[in-house]
């Protein structure tokens, strides 16, 4: 099992302010210096990719808020101060977890000491026992009556006849003051949030999709999912890998997975393709109840052309593809020369041979899309020690026994289920052992 990738950190060290916290009257009256160290755990990749402060935490603003907690409403315990600081940090949506240390170097202790520190860790599953700091609401004075402005507009001049002949016909009357028509509203300037993952490609893009299932009729579900992908408008399925059975990686104890890789071309944007795969997952009863938990169907977008992107809903290439043999091994069989782009990438066959979870692959089925659906393979039989026979004379060979060692029944792979077929039925699945990279070149496959 691979550990979770550690998050990035923003550290604010030595934020100091005069506070009035403590259980003694002189602490509340005279105040003293409090110091806070704050470590924010978050993912800074989207901010780095876009160079946009909106996708990270403004540490200048955060420092001011931490100082406001230190100098703010007095409390008896610095434990309470630490909880308030943690809550203030987690009020930022980008923060996943926070470490807080509150120092009270001038604490009223009667023996020599260097410092008093309360240190806590809080995250989204263990929330702080306090409310976050909020700016005080300024009291507004009684508002003065708003003056009413009279608007006078001049209508088009209206010609009129003059009773005598002293002036020309069509002399202009004086203008009449009337209310002006309302001015048109100012247009609302909005921002259409878009990134490279919303861009529709000018030409079809090669994509790699990883399919997995370990609940229900997993093989049939994966078959149906391949058909569903082929029916998506804008998606053309190019090839489908062998079917791999593999042990689960991470998450709770759960059944083995069946996995396959689909190579396709698409004219959809990356995000539209993601939505299409999620719709197929939901059609097959996918429920996201537990992180890395069992599932009826999982479809991951591994590669979308040469796109490198990090967003809240999609990261390309898939961030853990270079470590997952259950993706790399089937992919290498259907595309031996494939290369995984991005950080940690490289030749897929070579990555498959060195993947940390390689030992968890049980077998690969070559014709799983066309052969009958078979029951789950039985576990590998454990070797049993036969009793050693007592020495004695060697019996003469039976002339009715074939002497050719290959004349018996054809061997069946240990992990493959035995199956019989009626005349005219398609043959059973063709099983193959996982290749040993130490004996053969990467990408080779015994048949």
Short mmCIF file of N, CA, C and O in Angstrom, two decimals, residues 340-392:
data_model
loop_
_atom_site.label_atom_id
_atom_site.label_comp_id
_atom_site.label_asym_id
_atom_site.label_seq_id
_atom_site.Cartn_x
_atom_site.Cartn_y
_atom_site.Cartn_z
N UNK A 340 4.06 7.39 -21.20
CA UNK A 340 3.25 8.21 -20.29
C UNK A 340 3.91 9.57 -20.14
O UNK A 340 5.06 9.66 -19.69
N UNK A 341 3.23 10.66 -20.52
CA UNK A 341 3.84 11.98 -20.39
C UNK A 341 3.80 12.49 -18.96
O UNK A 341 3.19 11.88 -18.08
N UNK A 342 4.48 13.60 -18.73
CA UNK A 342 4.40 14.27 -17.45
C UNK A 342 5.41 13.79 -16.43
O UNK A 342 6.24 12.91 -16.69
N UNK A 343 5.31 14.38 -15.24
CA UNK A 343 6.22 14.07 -14.14
C UNK A 343 6.06 12.61 -13.72
O UNK A 343 4.97 12.14 -13.49
N UNK A 344 7.20 11.89 -13.65
CA UNK A 344 7.17 10.49 -13.28
C UNK A 344 6.85 9.56 -14.43
O UNK A 344 6.78 8.35 -14.25
N UNK A 345 6.64 10.12 -15.63
CA UNK A 345 6.28 9.30 -16.78
C UNK A 345 7.47 8.63 -17.42
O UNK A 345 8.58 8.62 -16.89
N UNK A 346 7.22 8.05 -18.59
CA UNK A 346 8.26 7.34 -19.31
C UNK A 346 7.64 6.21 -20.10
O UNK A 346 6.41 6.12 -20.24
N UNK A 347 8.47 5.31 -20.64
CA UNK A 347 7.94 4.16 -21.38
C UNK A 347 7.01 3.32 -20.49
O UNK A 347 7.38 2.91 -19.39
N UNK A 348 5.82 3.07 -20.98
CA UNK A 348 4.81 2.39 -20.16
C UNK A 348 5.25 0.97 -19.81
O UNK A 348 5.06 0.52 -18.68
N UNK A 349 5.86 0.25 -20.76
CA UNK A 349 6.29 -1.11 -20.48
C UNK A 349 7.33 -1.15 -19.37
O UNK A 349 7.31 -2.04 -18.51
N UNK A 350 8.25 -0.19 -19.38
CA UNK A 350 9.27 -0.15 -18.33
C UNK A 350 8.66 0.22 -16.99
O UNK A 350 9.00 -0.36 -15.95
N UNK A 351 7.73 1.17 -16.98
CA UNK A 351 7.05 1.54 -15.74
C UNK A 351 6.25 0.36 -15.19
O UNK A 351 6.20 0.15 -13.97
N UNK A 352 5.64 -0.43 -16.08
CA UNK A 352 4.87 -1.58 -15.64
C UNK A 352 5.76 -2.62 -14.97
O UNK A 352 5.37 -3.26 -13.99
N UNK A 353 6.97 -2.77 -15.48
CA UNK A 353 7.88 -3.78 -14.94
C UNK A 353 8.40 -3.41 -13.57
O UNK A 353 8.86 -4.28 -12.81
N UNK A 354 8.35 -2.13 -13.20
CA UNK A 354 8.91 -1.68 -11.92
C UNK A 354 7.86 -1.09 -11.00
O UNK A 354 8.21 -0.52 -9.97
N UNK A 355 6.57 -1.19 -11.35
CA UNK A 355 5.52 -0.58 -10.53
C UNK A 355 5.47 -1.22 -9.15
O UNK A 355 5.66 -2.43 -9.01
N UNK A 356 5.22 -0.44 -8.09
CA UNK A 356 5.23 -0.98 -6.73
C UNK A 356 4.21 -2.09 -6.49
O UNK A 356 4.44 -2.99 -5.69
N UNK A 357 3.06 -2.03 -7.18
CA UNK A 357 2.00 -3.01 -6.92
C UNK A 357 1.99 -4.13 -7.95
O UNK A 357 1.00 -4.84 -8.09
N UNK A 358 3.11 -4.32 -8.65
CA UNK A 358 3.16 -5.33 -9.70
C UNK A 358 2.83 -6.73 -9.17
O UNK A 358 2.19 -7.54 -9.85
N UNK A 359 3.28 -7.04 -7.96
CA UNK A 359 3.04 -8.38 -7.41
C UNK A 359 1.56 -8.65 -7.19
O UNK A 359 1.16 -9.81 -7.01
N UNK A 360 0.71 -7.63 -7.19
CA UNK A 360 -0.71 -7.84 -6.96
C UNK A 360 -1.48 -8.26 -8.18
O UNK A 360 -2.68 -8.55 -8.07
N UNK A 361 -0.87 -8.31 -9.37
CA UNK A 361 -1.59 -8.74 -10.56
C UNK A 361 -1.64 -10.26 -10.59
O UNK A 361 -0.61 -10.93 -10.54
N UNK A 362 -2.85 -10.82 -10.68
CA UNK A 362 -3.03 -12.27 -10.62
C UNK A 362 -2.86 -12.91 -11.99
O UNK A 362 -2.14 -13.88 -12.16
N UNK A 363 -3.60 -12.41 -12.99
CA UNK A 363 -3.53 -12.95 -14.34
C UNK A 363 -4.09 -11.94 -15.32
O UNK A 363 -4.67 -10.92 -14.95
N UNK A 364 -3.94 -12.24 -16.59
CA UNK A 364 -4.51 -11.44 -17.66
C UNK A 364 -5.31 -12.35 -18.59
O UNK A 364 -4.84 -13.45 -18.92
N UNK A 365 -6.49 -11.92 -18.98
CA UNK A 365 -7.33 -12.67 -19.91
C UNK A 365 -7.29 -11.95 -21.26
O UNK A 365 -7.58 -10.76 -21.33
N UNK A 366 -6.96 -12.70 -22.31
CA UNK A 366 -6.71 -12.06 -23.60
C UNK A 366 -7.96 -11.81 -24.42
O UNK A 366 -8.03 -10.85 -25.17
N UNK A 367 -8.98 -12.68 -24.32
CA UNK A 367 -10.16 -12.55 -25.17
C UNK A 367 -11.43 -12.35 -24.34
O UNK A 367 -12.47 -12.91 -24.63
N UNK A 368 -11.31 -11.54 -23.33
CA UNK A 368 -12.40 -11.38 -22.37
C UNK A 368 -13.63 -10.69 -22.95
O UNK A 368 -14.73 -10.82 -22.42
N UNK A 369 -13.48 -9.96 -24.04
CA UNK A 369 -14.62 -9.27 -24.62
C UNK A 369 -15.53 -10.20 -25.41
O UNK A 369 -16.71 -9.90 -25.59
N UNK A 370 -15.00 -11.31 -25.90
CA UNK A 370 -15.79 -12.19 -26.77
C UNK A 370 -16.09 -13.54 -26.14
O UNK A 370 -17.08 -14.17 -26.49
N UNK A 371 -15.25 -14.02 -25.22
CA UNK A 371 -15.48 -15.33 -24.61
C UNK A 371 -16.62 -15.24 -23.60
O UNK A 371 -16.98 -14.16 -23.13
N UNK A 372 -17.21 -16.39 -23.24
CA UNK A 372 -18.29 -16.37 -22.24
C UNK A 372 -17.80 -15.82 -20.90
O UNK A 372 -16.63 -15.97 -20.55
N UNK A 373 -18.72 -15.22 -20.18
CA UNK A 373 -18.40 -14.71 -18.86
C UNK A 373 -18.24 -15.88 -17.92
O UNK A 373 -19.15 -16.70 -17.77
N UNK A 374 -17.09 -15.98 -17.30
CA UNK A 374 -16.79 -17.10 -16.42
C UNK A 374 -16.87 -16.68 -14.97
O UNK A 374 -16.76 -15.50 -14.65
N UNK A 375 -17.03 -17.65 -14.06
CA UNK A 375 -17.04 -17.30 -12.63
C UNK A 375 -15.69 -16.79 -12.20
O UNK A 375 -14.68 -16.95 -12.88
N UNK A 376 -15.68 -16.18 -11.04
CA UNK A 376 -14.42 -15.65 -10.50
C UNK A 376 -13.41 -16.77 -10.35
O UNK A 376 -13.76 -17.87 -9.90
N UNK A 377 -12.16 -16.54 -10.74
CA UNK A 377 -11.15 -17.58 -10.58
C UNK A 377 -10.97 -17.95 -9.12
O UNK A 377 -11.07 -17.11 -8.24
N UNK A 378 -10.71 -19.22 -8.90
CA UNK A 378 -10.42 -19.67 -7.54
C UNK A 378 -9.05 -19.18 -7.14
O UNK A 378 -8.19 -18.92 -7.98
N UNK A 379 -8.80 -19.04 -5.84
CA UNK A 379 -7.47 -18.62 -5.42
C UNK A 379 -6.42 -19.66 -5.78
O UNK A 379 -6.73 -20.83 -5.98
N UNK A 380 -5.19 -19.20 -5.89
CA UNK A 380 -4.10 -20.11 -6.22
C UNK A 380 -4.02 -21.24 -5.20
O UNK A 380 -4.06 -20.98 -3.99
N UNK A 381 -3.93 -22.50 -5.64
CA UNK A 381 -3.87 -23.61 -4.67
C UNK A 381 -2.56 -23.58 -3.91
O UNK A 381 -1.51 -23.27 -4.45
N UNK A 382 -2.64 -23.88 -2.63
CA UNK A 382 -1.45 -23.94 -1.81
C UNK A 382 -0.77 -25.30 -1.98
O UNK A 382 -1.45 -26.34 -2.00
N UNK A 383 0.54 -25.32 -2.14
CA UNK A 383 1.22 -26.62 -2.32
C UNK A 383 1.09 -27.48 -1.06
O UNK A 383 1.14 -26.98 0.06
N UNK A 384 0.87 -28.77 -1.26
CA UNK A 384 0.78 -29.72 -0.14
C UNK A 384 1.95 -30.69 -0.23
O UNK A 384 2.35 -31.12 -1.32
N UNK A 385 2.49 -31.02 0.91
CA UNK A 385 3.63 -31.92 0.98
C UNK A 385 3.13 -33.37 0.98
O UNK A 385 2.37 -33.78 1.87
N UNK A 386 3.51 -34.12 -0.05
CA UNK A 386 3.12 -35.53 -0.12
C UNK A 386 4.07 -36.34 0.76
O UNK A 386 5.27 -36.06 0.84
N UNK A 387 3.58 -37.35 1.43
CA UNK A 387 4.49 -38.20 2.23
C UNK A 387 5.50 -38.91 1.34
O UNK A 387 5.18 -39.34 0.24
N UNK A 388 6.70 -38.99 1.80
CA UNK A 388 7.77 -39.63 1.03
C UNK A 388 7.56 -41.14 1.06
O UNK A 388 7.46 -41.74 2.14
N UNK A 389 7.45 -41.78 -0.13
CA UNK A 389 7.21 -43.24 -0.12
C UNK A 389 8.43 -43.99 0.38
O UNK A 389 9.57 -43.54 0.24
N UNK A 390 8.18 -45.12 0.99
CA UNK A 390 9.28 -45.95 1.49
C UNK A 390 10.05 -46.52 0.31
O UNK A 390 9.48 -46.82 -0.74
N UNK A 391 11.37 -46.66 0.46
CA UNK A 391 12.14 -47.23 -0.65
C UNK A 391 11.68 -48.64 -0.96
O UNK A 391 11.31 -49.41 -0.09
N UNK A 392 11.69 -48.99 -2.23
CA UNK A 392 11.27 -50.31 -2.65
C UNK A 392 11.60 -50.53 -4.11
O UNK A 392 12.14 -49.63 -4.77
#
